[in-house]
XYZ file of C-alpha atoms in Angstrom:
772
model
C 151.868 65.635 145.654
C 152.957 62.525 147.325
C 151.674 61.013 150.456
C 154.716 62.425 152.415
C 154.162 65.746 151.431
C 150.566 65.296 152.196
C 151.072 64.296 155.286
C 153.678 67.114 155.750
C 150.929 69.525 154.570
C 148.401 68.889 157.465
C 150.801 68.758 159.963
C 151.877 72.060 158.894
C 148.455 73.633 158.609
C 147.706 71.991 162.211
C 150.871 73.588 163.730
C 149.619 76.991 162.334
C 146.264 76.164 163.532
C 147.181 75.686 166.775
C 149.237 78.624 167.152
C 146.606 80.789 165.727
C 144.298 79.245 168.320
C 146.958 79.789 171.305
C 147.617 83.414 169.789
C 143.973 84.471 170.208
C 143.231 82.408 173.540
C 146.464 84.611 174.982
C 145.006 87.853 173.617
C 141.720 86.964 174.792
C 142.924 86.179 178.375
C 145.221 89.837 178.290
C 142.254 91.756 177.637
C 139.860 90.171 180.311
C 142.117 90.822 182.743
C 142.399 94.374 182.213
C 140.120 96.101 184.679
C 138.702 99.478 183.784
C 139.132 102.302 185.897
C 135.529 103.308 185.574
C 132.876 100.878 185.041
C 130.388 101.149 182.516
C 127.068 99.582 182.811
C 126.705 98.933 178.777
C 130.183 98.251 178.106
C 131.127 96.053 180.747
C 128.011 95.024 182.770
C 124.782 94.502 180.746
C 126.927 91.736 178.491
C 127.099 90.083 181.412
C 123.281 90.025 182.670
C 122.173 89.873 179.182
C 123.901 86.572 178.605
C 123.639 85.106 182.213
C 120.178 86.359 183.795
C 117.955 88.245 181.615
C 116.368 84.965 180.905
C 114.992 84.754 184.023
C 115.172 88.185 185.362
C 114.500 90.247 182.296
C 111.654 91.938 180.346
C 109.482 88.597 179.338
C 107.154 89.062 182.839
C 105.659 85.269 181.865
C 108.955 83.918 182.184
C 110.577 86.416 184.917
C 111.197 83.830 188.019
C 111.179 84.930 191.614
C 109.630 88.124 190.804
C 113.173 89.680 190.484
C 113.908 92.016 187.246
C 117.649 92.955 186.968
C 117.174 94.546 183.648
C 116.116 98.002 185.062
C 117.178 99.812 188.007
C 113.832 100.128 189.530
C 113.719 96.309 189.686
C 117.190 95.428 190.414
C 117.012 97.890 193.743
C 113.692 97.358 195.100
C 113.102 95.203 198.346
C 111.959 91.887 198.087
C 108.683 91.352 198.507
C 108.982 88.391 200.948
C 111.924 90.057 202.808
C 111.643 93.593 202.700
C 115.283 93.972 204.370
C 116.810 92.554 201.266
C 117.523 93.905 197.688
C 119.250 92.381 194.817
C 121.445 95.225 194.540
C 122.725 97.702 196.827
C 124.301 100.520 195.024
C 127.625 101.029 197.213
C 127.676 97.925 199.005
C 128.049 94.665 197.094
C 128.272 92.729 200.567
C 124.629 93.919 200.835
C 123.558 93.016 197.740
C 121.851 89.389 197.708
C 122.545 89.285 193.552
C 126.149 89.716 193.841
C 126.092 87.065 197.100
C 124.251 84.431 194.914
C 127.170 84.847 192.207
C 130.073 84.265 194.967
C 128.468 81.788 197.237
C 129.881 78.281 197.439
C 126.327 76.504 198.256
C 125.753 75.607 195.081
C 121.477 75.449 195.818
C 121.878 79.105 196.235
C 124.242 79.916 193.456
C 123.223 81.971 190.639
C 122.930 81.276 187.727
C 121.992 77.849 188.350
C 123.816 74.860 187.939
C 121.236 73.360 185.414
C 121.391 75.920 183.320
C 125.087 75.338 182.610
C 126.068 78.938 182.524
C 128.923 80.041 184.842
C 130.002 83.474 185.586
C 134.041 83.942 185.533
C 136.759 85.410 188.010
C 136.964 88.355 186.110
C 133.427 89.157 185.426
C 132.571 88.945 188.814
C 135.273 91.543 189.891
C 133.713 93.788 187.078
C 130.383 93.250 188.882
C 131.639 94.068 192.530
C 133.506 97.335 191.129
C 130.739 98.515 189.604
C 128.263 98.038 192.515
C 131.069 99.833 194.839
C 130.954 102.588 192.247
C 127.113 103.224 192.409
C 125.495 100.215 190.501
C 124.690 103.072 187.626
C 122.119 102.213 184.951
C 121.691 103.428 181.405
C 119.873 102.981 178.890
C 120.894 100.301 176.247
C 123.764 102.297 174.062
C 121.849 101.858 170.832
C 118.340 103.464 172.185
C 120.546 106.477 173.151
C 120.468 109.379 170.756
C 123.894 109.500 168.926
C 125.820 112.805 169.319
C 128.977 113.928 167.257
C 132.057 113.711 169.803
C 135.231 115.542 169.082
C 137.755 114.365 166.757
C 140.647 112.521 169.244
C 144.361 112.896 168.817
C 145.924 111.289 165.699
C 148.955 111.294 163.479
C 148.414 113.916 161.006
C 150.622 113.031 158.258
C 148.188 109.807 158.018
C 144.631 110.888 158.704
C 142.652 111.871 155.423
C 139.522 112.588 156.617
C 137.548 112.420 160.106
C 137.017 108.744 160.203
C 140.775 108.228 160.216
C 141.174 109.896 163.801
C 138.714 107.802 165.398
C 140.343 104.496 163.519
C 144.055 105.786 164.634
C 143.111 106.524 168.080
C 141.814 103.163 168.760
C 144.749 101.508 166.669
C 147.072 103.628 169.343
C 145.018 102.297 172.482
C 145.703 99.017 171.071
C 149.694 99.201 170.478
C 148.623 98.880 166.622
C 150.003 100.758 163.640
C 148.338 101.421 160.271
C 149.221 99.222 157.382
C 151.334 100.811 154.482
C 149.095 102.435 151.727
C 148.142 99.940 149.061
C 149.314 99.631 145.818
C 147.443 101.567 142.921
C 146.428 98.636 141.430
C 145.016 97.036 144.270
C 143.350 100.258 145.505
C 141.786 100.769 141.713
C 140.574 96.781 142.200
C 139.090 97.545 145.296
C 137.150 100.404 144.960
C 135.662 99.235 141.395
C 134.512 96.105 143.168
C 133.082 98.183 145.814
C 131.423 100.759 144.019
C 130.341 99.026 141.028
C 130.605 95.358 141.375
C 132.742 95.346 138.031
C 136.728 95.200 137.486
C 138.536 97.680 136.164
C 139.267 97.526 132.378
C 142.824 97.679 131.032
C 142.087 101.325 129.748
C 141.338 102.322 133.422
C 144.342 100.800 134.754
C 146.700 102.510 132.586
C 144.922 105.493 132.832
C 145.188 105.453 136.724
C 148.630 103.901 136.852
C 149.742 106.866 134.854
C 147.857 109.979 136.742
C 150.403 110.969 139.039
C 148.581 113.569 140.568
C 147.169 113.802 143.954
C 143.314 113.864 142.829
C 143.998 110.829 140.415
C 142.340 108.600 143.177
C 139.498 111.183 143.807
C 138.413 111.290 139.902
C 138.535 107.551 139.798
C 135.661 107.811 142.686
C 133.982 110.471 141.297
C 133.779 108.530 137.876
C 132.689 105.386 139.989
C 129.985 106.717 142.135
C 128.357 108.244 138.903
C 128.381 105.157 136.696
C 125.122 103.728 136.005
C 126.562 100.380 137.650
C 127.042 101.846 141.068
C 123.005 101.594 141.788
C 123.319 97.684 140.371
C 125.851 97.363 143.086
C 124.431 99.104 145.905
C 121.038 97.079 145.311
C 122.236 93.906 145.879
C 122.318 94.563 149.741
C 118.886 95.742 149.567
C 117.464 93.262 147.519
C 118.408 90.973 150.300
C 116.865 92.860 152.950
C 113.850 93.250 150.709
C 113.602 89.723 150.218
C 113.564 90.273 146.495
C 112.383 86.986 144.290
C 111.009 86.049 141.281
C 108.744 83.760 142.508
C 106.083 83.383 145.317
C 107.399 80.597 146.996
C 105.967 77.661 149.418
C 105.411 74.599 147.088
C 103.638 75.997 144.251
C 106.150 78.855 143.713
C 104.421 80.205 140.480
C 105.827 83.088 138.789
C 105.574 86.767 140.204
C 106.426 89.934 138.485
C 108.381 92.393 140.666
C 111.364 92.922 138.830
C 110.224 96.592 138.121
C 110.747 97.028 141.264
C 114.176 96.050 141.292
C 114.752 98.783 138.620
C 113.482 101.598 140.712
C 115.733 100.320 143.540
C 118.849 101.169 141.083
C 117.274 104.319 139.810
C 116.766 105.239 143.229
C 120.897 104.828 144.129
C 121.820 106.082 141.205
C 119.777 108.873 141.497
C 120.986 109.374 144.843
C 117.867 109.386 146.800
C 118.641 110.674 150.503
C 117.748 107.647 152.970
C 115.021 109.639 154.459
C 113.012 109.651 150.747
C 114.206 106.225 150.021
C 112.892 104.624 153.210
C 109.876 107.181 153.170
C 108.662 105.945 149.719
C 109.108 102.346 150.857
C 107.093 102.572 153.528
C 104.621 104.733 152.475
C 104.516 105.926 149.114
C 101.045 105.287 148.417
C 100.193 107.687 151.509
C 102.172 110.151 150.458
C 100.199 113.357 149.226
C 99.363 113.033 146.165
C 101.689 110.167 145.374
C 103.237 109.673 142.023
C 103.376 106.446 140.531
C 106.580 106.151 141.196
C 106.280 106.573 144.850
C 103.465 103.879 144.591
C 105.707 101.361 142.886
C 108.776 101.980 145.498
C 106.177 100.579 148.318
C 106.958 96.989 146.316
C 109.106 96.789 149.518
C 106.254 95.422 152.030
C 104.982 92.843 148.937
C 108.475 90.974 148.505
C 107.494 88.208 151.010
C 106.164 84.788 149.883
C 102.682 84.396 149.302
C 101.004 81.005 148.809
C 99.030 79.393 146.132
C 98.313 76.314 147.553
C 94.656 75.424 147.531
C 92.921 74.255 150.913
C 94.720 76.949 152.796
C 93.180 79.318 155.418
C 93.085 83.180 154.067
C 93.468 84.396 157.620
C 96.524 82.346 158.922
C 98.296 83.064 156.067
C 97.143 86.686 155.705
C 99.058 87.090 159.584
C 101.886 85.698 158.817
C 102.561 88.012 155.358
C 101.674 90.757 158.383
C 104.215 89.119 160.649
C 106.859 89.198 157.770
C 106.763 92.613 156.899
C 106.723 93.446 160.618
C 109.651 91.506 161.149
C 111.455 93.299 157.881
C 110.503 96.384 159.089
C 112.685 96.047 162.392
C 115.615 94.031 161.131
C 116.189 96.469 157.850
C 115.412 99.817 159.604
C 115.939 99.530 163.302
C 118.226 96.052 163.431
C 116.213 94.845 166.016
C 114.518 91.181 166.753
C 110.863 92.016 166.710
C 110.239 88.693 165.959
C 111.085 87.229 169.666
C 108.091 89.360 170.935
C 105.531 87.792 168.642
C 104.796 84.986 171.072
C 105.809 86.648 174.190
C 107.673 89.580 175.776
C 110.867 89.923 174.075
C 113.671 88.044 176.654
C 116.229 90.868 176.309
C 115.412 93.674 174.506
C 112.769 95.845 176.283
C 109.880 94.857 173.328
C 106.537 93.889 174.983
C 104.176 91.594 173.091
C 102.020 94.608 172.747
C 104.481 96.618 171.213
C 105.289 93.709 168.598
C 101.561 94.020 167.663
C 101.279 97.870 167.952
C 103.908 97.671 165.383
C 101.895 94.718 163.255
C 98.981 97.138 163.192
C 100.502 99.665 160.743
C 100.754 96.651 158.306
C 97.845 95.325 159.127
C 95.569 97.526 156.960
C 96.089 96.174 153.509
C 92.976 94.452 151.825
C 94.468 91.179 150.903
C 93.869 87.424 151.149
C 95.827 84.710 152.031
C 94.892 82.919 149.113
C 94.330 84.763 145.845
C 93.235 82.239 142.918
C 95.499 79.996 141.109
C 99.121 79.290 140.705
C 98.653 81.362 137.366
C 96.162 83.315 138.005
C 97.982 86.336 139.262
C 101.697 87.412 138.431
C 101.029 90.319 141.054
C 98.562 89.604 144.013
C 96.184 92.576 144.882
C 96.680 95.552 146.066
C 98.751 96.002 142.595
C 99.544 98.469 140.156
C 100.047 98.316 135.982
C 102.840 99.677 134.053
C 102.091 100.375 130.783
C 104.268 101.454 127.937
C 103.284 104.875 128.129
C 103.836 104.717 131.578
C 107.486 103.866 131.021
C 108.234 106.331 128.159
C 106.971 109.501 130.388
C 106.974 108.722 134.283
C 109.102 105.741 134.698
C 111.393 105.946 132.235
C 114.265 103.738 134.676
C 111.860 100.801 134.198
C 113.292 98.534 131.293
C 110.687 96.851 129.807
C 111.481 95.079 126.610
C 107.908 94.318 125.420
C 104.651 96.400 124.655
C 102.864 94.059 127.285
C 101.418 95.590 130.873
C 103.338 94.648 133.754
C 101.396 94.121 137.029
C 103.562 94.953 140.295
C 102.422 94.260 143.980
C 102.112 97.181 145.932
C 100.938 98.390 149.403
C 97.403 100.251 149.758
C 95.123 100.690 152.806
C 91.884 99.612 153.362
C 89.147 102.240 153.329
C 87.912 100.755 156.269
C 90.285 100.381 159.470
C 91.100 96.877 160.335
C 91.393 96.275 164.144
C 94.383 94.294 165.727
C 94.768 92.418 168.562
C 97.547 90.640 170.503
C 97.484 87.021 169.386
C 98.100 84.905 172.195
C 101.040 82.521 171.371
C 101.155 84.236 168.074
C 98.342 82.245 166.821
C 96.162 83.533 164.204
C 92.925 81.906 165.804
C 93.663 83.264 169.634
C 93.013 87.091 169.427
C 93.821 88.836 172.723
C 93.152 92.355 173.577
C 93.395 95.248 171.139
C 96.124 97.347 170.483
C 96.605 100.834 168.341
C 99.270 101.852 166.248
C 102.507 102.039 168.362
C 106.024 101.416 168.529
C 108.419 100.782 171.802
C 108.980 103.533 174.009
C 112.542 102.585 174.904
C 113.314 103.838 171.343
C 111.452 106.409 170.718
C 107.666 107.493 171.996
C 105.197 106.952 168.923
C 102.543 110.300 169.450
C 99.899 109.776 167.106
C 99.102 113.483 166.947
C 102.603 114.400 165.945
C 103.241 111.183 162.999
C 99.947 110.122 161.767
C 98.289 106.685 162.617
C 99.486 105.211 159.496
C 102.515 103.609 157.739
C 103.217 107.384 156.697
C 103.379 108.166 160.342
C 105.664 105.183 160.913
C 107.865 106.261 158.035
C 108.412 110.057 159.693
C 109.080 108.223 163.092
C 111.839 105.846 161.499
C 113.320 109.155 159.851
C 112.672 111.478 162.914
C 116.016 113.119 163.697
C 115.452 111.886 167.422
C 114.942 108.234 166.343
C 118.679 106.829 168.118
C 118.525 103.589 165.578
C 117.958 104.542 162.195
C 121.005 106.582 161.163
C 123.326 104.486 162.976
C 122.096 101.130 161.533
C 122.436 102.270 158.218
C 125.997 103.658 158.434
C 127.061 100.619 160.228
C 125.488 98.357 157.338
C 127.408 100.436 154.820
C 130.470 100.222 156.963
C 130.119 96.424 156.838
C 129.973 96.736 152.988
C 133.485 98.079 152.415
C 135.224 96.479 155.639
C 133.512 92.990 155.483
C 132.645 93.998 159.474
C 130.068 96.428 160.801
C 131.396 98.677 163.581
C 128.647 96.622 165.425
C 129.248 92.976 164.230
C 125.956 92.161 164.539
C 124.481 94.254 161.744
C 121.275 92.935 162.028
C 121.155 92.952 166.145
C 121.201 96.421 167.829
C 119.407 94.745 170.924
C 120.946 93.794 174.525
C 122.008 90.369 172.726
C 124.133 92.194 169.804
C 127.663 93.143 170.111
C 129.127 96.243 171.155
C 130.445 98.919 168.788
C 134.005 97.972 168.216
C 134.396 102.180 167.667
C 131.267 103.913 169.502
C 132.469 107.198 168.900
C 133.356 106.711 165.309
C 129.552 105.301 164.508
C 127.284 107.992 166.544
C 130.006 110.658 164.366
C 129.070 108.949 161.321
C 125.610 108.838 162.109
C 125.030 112.487 163.316
C 126.743 113.818 160.273
C 125.138 111.624 157.568
C 121.804 113.017 159.208
C 123.078 116.609 159.400
C 124.153 116.364 155.483
C 120.510 115.576 154.416
C 121.282 111.219 154.973
C 123.155 111.629 151.499
C 124.070 108.057 150.589
C 126.736 109.180 147.997
C 128.742 111.660 150.175
C 128.788 108.901 152.918
C 130.014 106.693 150.429
C 132.757 108.635 149.241
C 133.496 109.674 152.597
C 134.460 106.038 153.475
C 136.416 105.034 150.298
C 138.370 108.273 150.696
C 139.445 107.666 154.203
C 143.427 106.697 154.983
C 141.694 103.565 157.071
C 139.946 102.273 153.482
C 143.342 102.847 151.235
C 145.428 100.524 153.801
C 146.998 97.697 152.305
C 145.630 94.221 153.293
C 148.889 92.635 154.039
C 148.624 91.107 157.301
C 151.919 91.612 159.778
C 153.211 89.460 162.188
C 152.226 92.314 165.132
C 148.771 92.843 163.775
C 147.781 89.296 163.615
C 148.860 88.883 166.929
C 146.974 91.642 168.743
C 144.087 91.552 166.484
C 143.550 88.358 164.543
C 140.484 89.568 163.272
C 140.856 93.180 162.287
C 138.805 94.759 164.523
C 140.520 97.841 164.928
C 141.209 98.230 161.251
C 145.162 98.304 161.044
C 144.886 96.825 157.569
C 142.155 96.524 154.941
C 140.777 93.086 155.083
C 140.217 90.802 152.381
C 137.159 89.735 151.495
C 135.454 87.819 148.657
C 133.507 88.767 146.487
C 129.633 88.104 146.493
C 128.087 85.465 144.682
C 126.576 87.863 142.054
C 130.102 89.525 141.387
C 131.973 86.001 140.829
C 129.892 85.850 137.660
C 130.041 89.472 136.483
C 133.608 89.094 137.464
C 134.106 86.136 134.676
C 131.723 87.417 132.135
C 132.930 91.222 132.138
C 136.751 90.066 132.439
C 136.105 88.313 129.039
C 134.341 91.227 127.256
C 131.239 89.351 127.166
C 128.810 90.938 129.965
C 125.678 92.145 128.770
C 125.728 95.611 130.703
C 122.271 96.655 130.130
C 120.439 97.971 133.230
C 116.886 96.383 134.701
C 114.675 94.534 133.014
C 113.231 90.879 133.841
C 114.922 88.196 135.396
C 117.239 85.659 133.356
C 117.382 82.010 133.302
C 121.084 81.358 132.399
C 122.937 77.759 132.585
C 121.879 75.484 135.081
C 122.153 71.463 135.850
C 119.209 69.779 134.359
C 116.246 68.657 136.196
C 116.522 70.805 139.397
C 113.319 72.450 139.085
C 111.395 69.331 137.330
C 112.448 67.644 141.202
C 111.256 70.475 143.193
C 108.237 71.510 141.353
C 104.308 70.649 142.539
C 103.854 69.802 138.687
C 101.938 73.041 138.200
C 102.265 76.491 136.723
C 104.591 78.210 134.438
C 107.809 77.864 136.625
C 107.265 74.089 136.357
C 109.672 73.298 134.036
C 113.025 75.447 133.642
C 113.262 77.028 130.218
C 116.786 78.614 129.639
C 117.124 82.042 128.323
C 119.796 82.539 125.078
C 121.797 85.240 123.188
C 122.567 88.522 125.332
C 120.370 87.332 128.231
C 122.784 84.560 129.139
C 125.614 87.110 130.024
C 123.482 89.728 131.994
C 125.077 90.656 135.653
C 124.020 88.068 138.274
C 121.392 90.317 140.023
C 119.323 90.018 137.076
C 119.405 85.911 137.212
C 116.197 84.233 138.088
C 115.364 83.618 141.632
C 112.813 80.584 142.153
C 112.999 80.556 145.935
C 112.150 76.724 146.369
C 115.224 76.135 143.632
C 117.409 79.075 143.799
C 120.227 79.562 141.671
C 122.683 76.522 142.339
C 125.987 78.491 141.443
C 124.899 81.444 143.634
C 123.984 79.342 146.813
C 127.609 77.497 146.715
C 129.033 81.274 146.894
C 126.560 82.272 149.783
C 123.641 83.980 147.991
C 120.458 84.682 149.624
C 117.715 82.438 149.028
C 115.285 85.571 149.344
C 113.239 83.331 151.813
C 113.466 86.143 154.499
C 114.964 89.383 155.029
C 118.688 88.789 155.289
C 120.574 91.466 156.860
C 124.160 89.695 156.323
C 125.417 86.925 154.361
C 127.201 84.170 155.795
C 130.789 83.439 154.124
C 132.102 80.257 154.028
C 134.821 78.086 151.968
C 133.872 74.881 150.591
C 135.613 72.304 147.998
C 131.973 73.166 146.162
C 133.109 76.657 145.420
C 136.339 75.345 143.667
C 134.568 72.887 141.568
C 132.124 75.827 140.341
C 135.246 77.788 139.090
C 136.907 74.711 137.427
C 133.156 73.738 135.647
C 130.668 76.339 135.632
C 129.909 76.660 131.539
C 130.119 80.267 132.029
C 133.869 80.263 133.622
C 134.733 77.587 130.734
C 132.923 79.872 128.259
C 134.492 82.748 128.921
C 137.782 81.224 129.306
C 137.324 80.078 125.583
C 135.858 83.757 124.325
C 139.000 85.476 125.497
C 141.634 82.818 124.393
C 139.534 83.314 120.833
C 140.312 86.846 120.874
C 143.641 86.373 121.432
C 143.872 84.325 118.907
C 143.313 86.853 116.486
C 145.491 89.239 118.099
C 149.188 90.144 117.431
C 151.630 89.807 120.253
C 153.917 87.436 122.151
C 152.639 84.746 124.325
C 154.426 86.833 127.442
C 152.048 89.596 126.411
C 148.775 87.506 125.886
C 149.309 85.905 129.441
C 149.995 89.646 130.743
C 146.874 91.123 129.444
C 144.738 88.061 130.565
C 146.288 88.497 134.093
C 145.616 92.124 134.148
C 141.993 91.525 133.118
C 141.128 89.202 135.596
C 143.117 89.800 138.541
C 143.580 93.476 137.747
C 147.331 93.763 138.589
C 150.528 92.743 136.388
C 151.822 89.235 137.310
C 154.975 88.900 138.719
C 158.107 87.269 136.740
C 157.696 83.843 138.846
C 153.803 83.935 138.001
C 154.243 84.526 134.266
C 156.687 81.678 133.936
C 154.275 79.246 135.678
C 151.632 80.261 133.294
C 153.812 80.078 130.200
C 155.036 76.399 131.462
C 151.261 75.581 132.009
C 150.273 77.004 128.655
C 153.162 74.768 126.648
C 151.928 71.467 128.594
C 148.603 71.814 127.815
C 149.476 72.600 124.000
C 151.343 69.575 123.471
C 148.484 67.717 125.297
C 146.009 69.365 122.529
C 148.419 68.839 119.718
C 147.913 65.130 120.864
C 144.601 65.221 121.487
C 142.311 66.730 118.861
C 138.920 65.499 120.278
C 139.890 67.619 123.318
C 140.505 70.543 121.326
C 136.850 70.188 119.829
C 134.902 69.321 122.561
C 136.996 72.568 124.436
C 135.822 74.865 121.679
C 131.945 74.102 121.766
C 131.454 74.971 125.558
C 128.763 77.785 125.749
C 126.468 79.243 123.369
C 128.822 82.418 122.586
C 129.364 82.591 118.633
C 132.335 80.199 118.047
C 134.922 81.528 115.774
C 136.247 78.516 113.689
C 139.442 79.680 112.738
C 140.252 79.755 116.519
C 139.722 76.051 117.143
C 143.280 75.009 117.203
C 145.202 73.416 119.687
C 147.066 76.638 120.749
C 143.661 78.460 121.467
C 142.471 75.608 123.531
C 145.915 75.702 125.708
C 145.286 79.451 126.176
C 141.601 78.779 127.360
C 142.743 75.998 129.686
C 145.292 78.681 130.532
C 142.693 81.570 131.236
C 140.823 79.255 133.210
C 143.656 78.627 135.719
C 144.042 82.301 136.176
C 140.084 82.687 136.933
C 140.726 79.737 139.389
C 143.743 81.808 141.531
C 142.175 82.826 144.857
C 142.947 86.341 144.099
C 140.609 86.561 141.028
C 137.609 86.487 143.190
C 139.020 88.263 145.956
C 138.769 91.531 146.908
C 142.307 92.563 148.370
């Protein structure tokens, strides 16, 4: 590329960026100027108050100023103590409402928010508040704390809709003057649903079979096949492992080995067996407290022992034990309720109705485990007590889903409660050594009152509260998380925060309809998944039209399918599977694959079995990405580059970045080069034209047939590389030695090396690692 063309490219990108920014600003301004006929507290007013007012006039009594509380009607309507004739809000009368007058005054010493806060309220927002007060200043409970109800299906184009999901989506599109995109091509649809349901690309056989099947049931038959696959459970488990902060080491500085992989095997088994979400939740929270608990129920409770555990000498046991209980409490609230309980550890929550007492009442459920802050030395235990042992006999009889590879007994950390009740105290400022008032078992009343007589005063009672049909959050949170998994964005964008500072749902009626439907059909996860992927909404093409990019650049209203880079683990799976070298065994211990030398050694404390990185070999090198060993202090570098979780704590939603390092991985990672070599060697033994081989390679990796122009470019690239390889035999020898997969000596030729480099080029196409 010449300097001139580089400059032209930069200016072009700058211009496109400016147009995009202008379009978004114009669209935002257009939306902001629209004044609703009826002002709704949850959707129009509370977001303003939460952002600008609740920090000083919200739930946190310790930080509340002037004794004024604006997050409740009682507080907002009450007379001022120092001036009984005045009130912050007088329903129907903005001119008598002191809070409103403070918003519009020109006296900067009186204006709210204060000048020092650097917060402002726009003219449109002031108009909204004024109209709300005129209409009666009606408060409502936070939308997420109101039990969901099924609303009537709205009107929609009957020729387009395929199931109830589409009615709600179509209605929202029509409201925004948008139209659905055409249906995706069969090739795109097959790749999309395969990656979404199993995390693996479709084989050539599956592609040919689906393309030839012209029956109306062709797509549904493929879905049934994928959902029944043993790999479905693997794909579904990855997100849950992030939530559960699963890793193969304890964390902290010493970061010694732990053996929690049997719990991971159970999660895969639970998804494949289609355990109801209620059962899935209950066993993980309280399987040990179930009547006559089985070993499987006990194993499921490993969910709450996946947190970091210190192995460093000289620690204060109680300090770290308290940290473990905090971790379990925070993970519980994020995973099942999508609330930020951790904000109430040191003081009342500043935005949500969660007091510090509520926090420690929830903490009490997890505070009964007979554990210490430090148990032994770095290699004293790979599973700190309480734990369970899994023998070969267990695997042969009860726990058949566990992939134990040898006869040695495996110890796994699980939950258990002490025979003696441990009292729980509110900890002043969250400090372990500053206990305050004692609290019992409880949960925030704002969500659903916890009645000990009804539920029980232990973790089983907690689980019953979570899956109670009256709980407004549990089904909403899970349904939203599943939606985000398929569309790249939740109906509530802030997947981990349904609180006051979270985003409002874009399709509230759809979210509630799905939540109620999910509950009423036995919390059936596979049924929910099938509903989503059978919808016309899911089957749209991802092509971006000029109309939709102008009105809806972020595709909030779903007038097209999202284009999403596949997760880090799947990029590895895509490469290995397309080359035919993926080891498809399910479960078992984690594996150590190729990694740059010296990473572990630089970060080690110099002690323990994980001090040095000892790579695995043979078939273990080619296992799926979810089985790659995760050492918390040094997570797999390739995975991190593609935004995988380091599993340090509960992660509800991964970030999504684009960096030059990602391109460098696809150009230099040993597995990419090795897979290119193996696939090229296979082609060298097969008959057929160059065009035929390039087409098959393209279909295996990109999952569609190449266009004539694409095929011509690949052929031209191959011919150039072949000429280079003929002139440089050492280059050929070097390329054909990459990786440990068995080398075909007959294939060590310039033609094979050229094909290898061409296949590597295909792996580096954007579409190769995109779900379109």
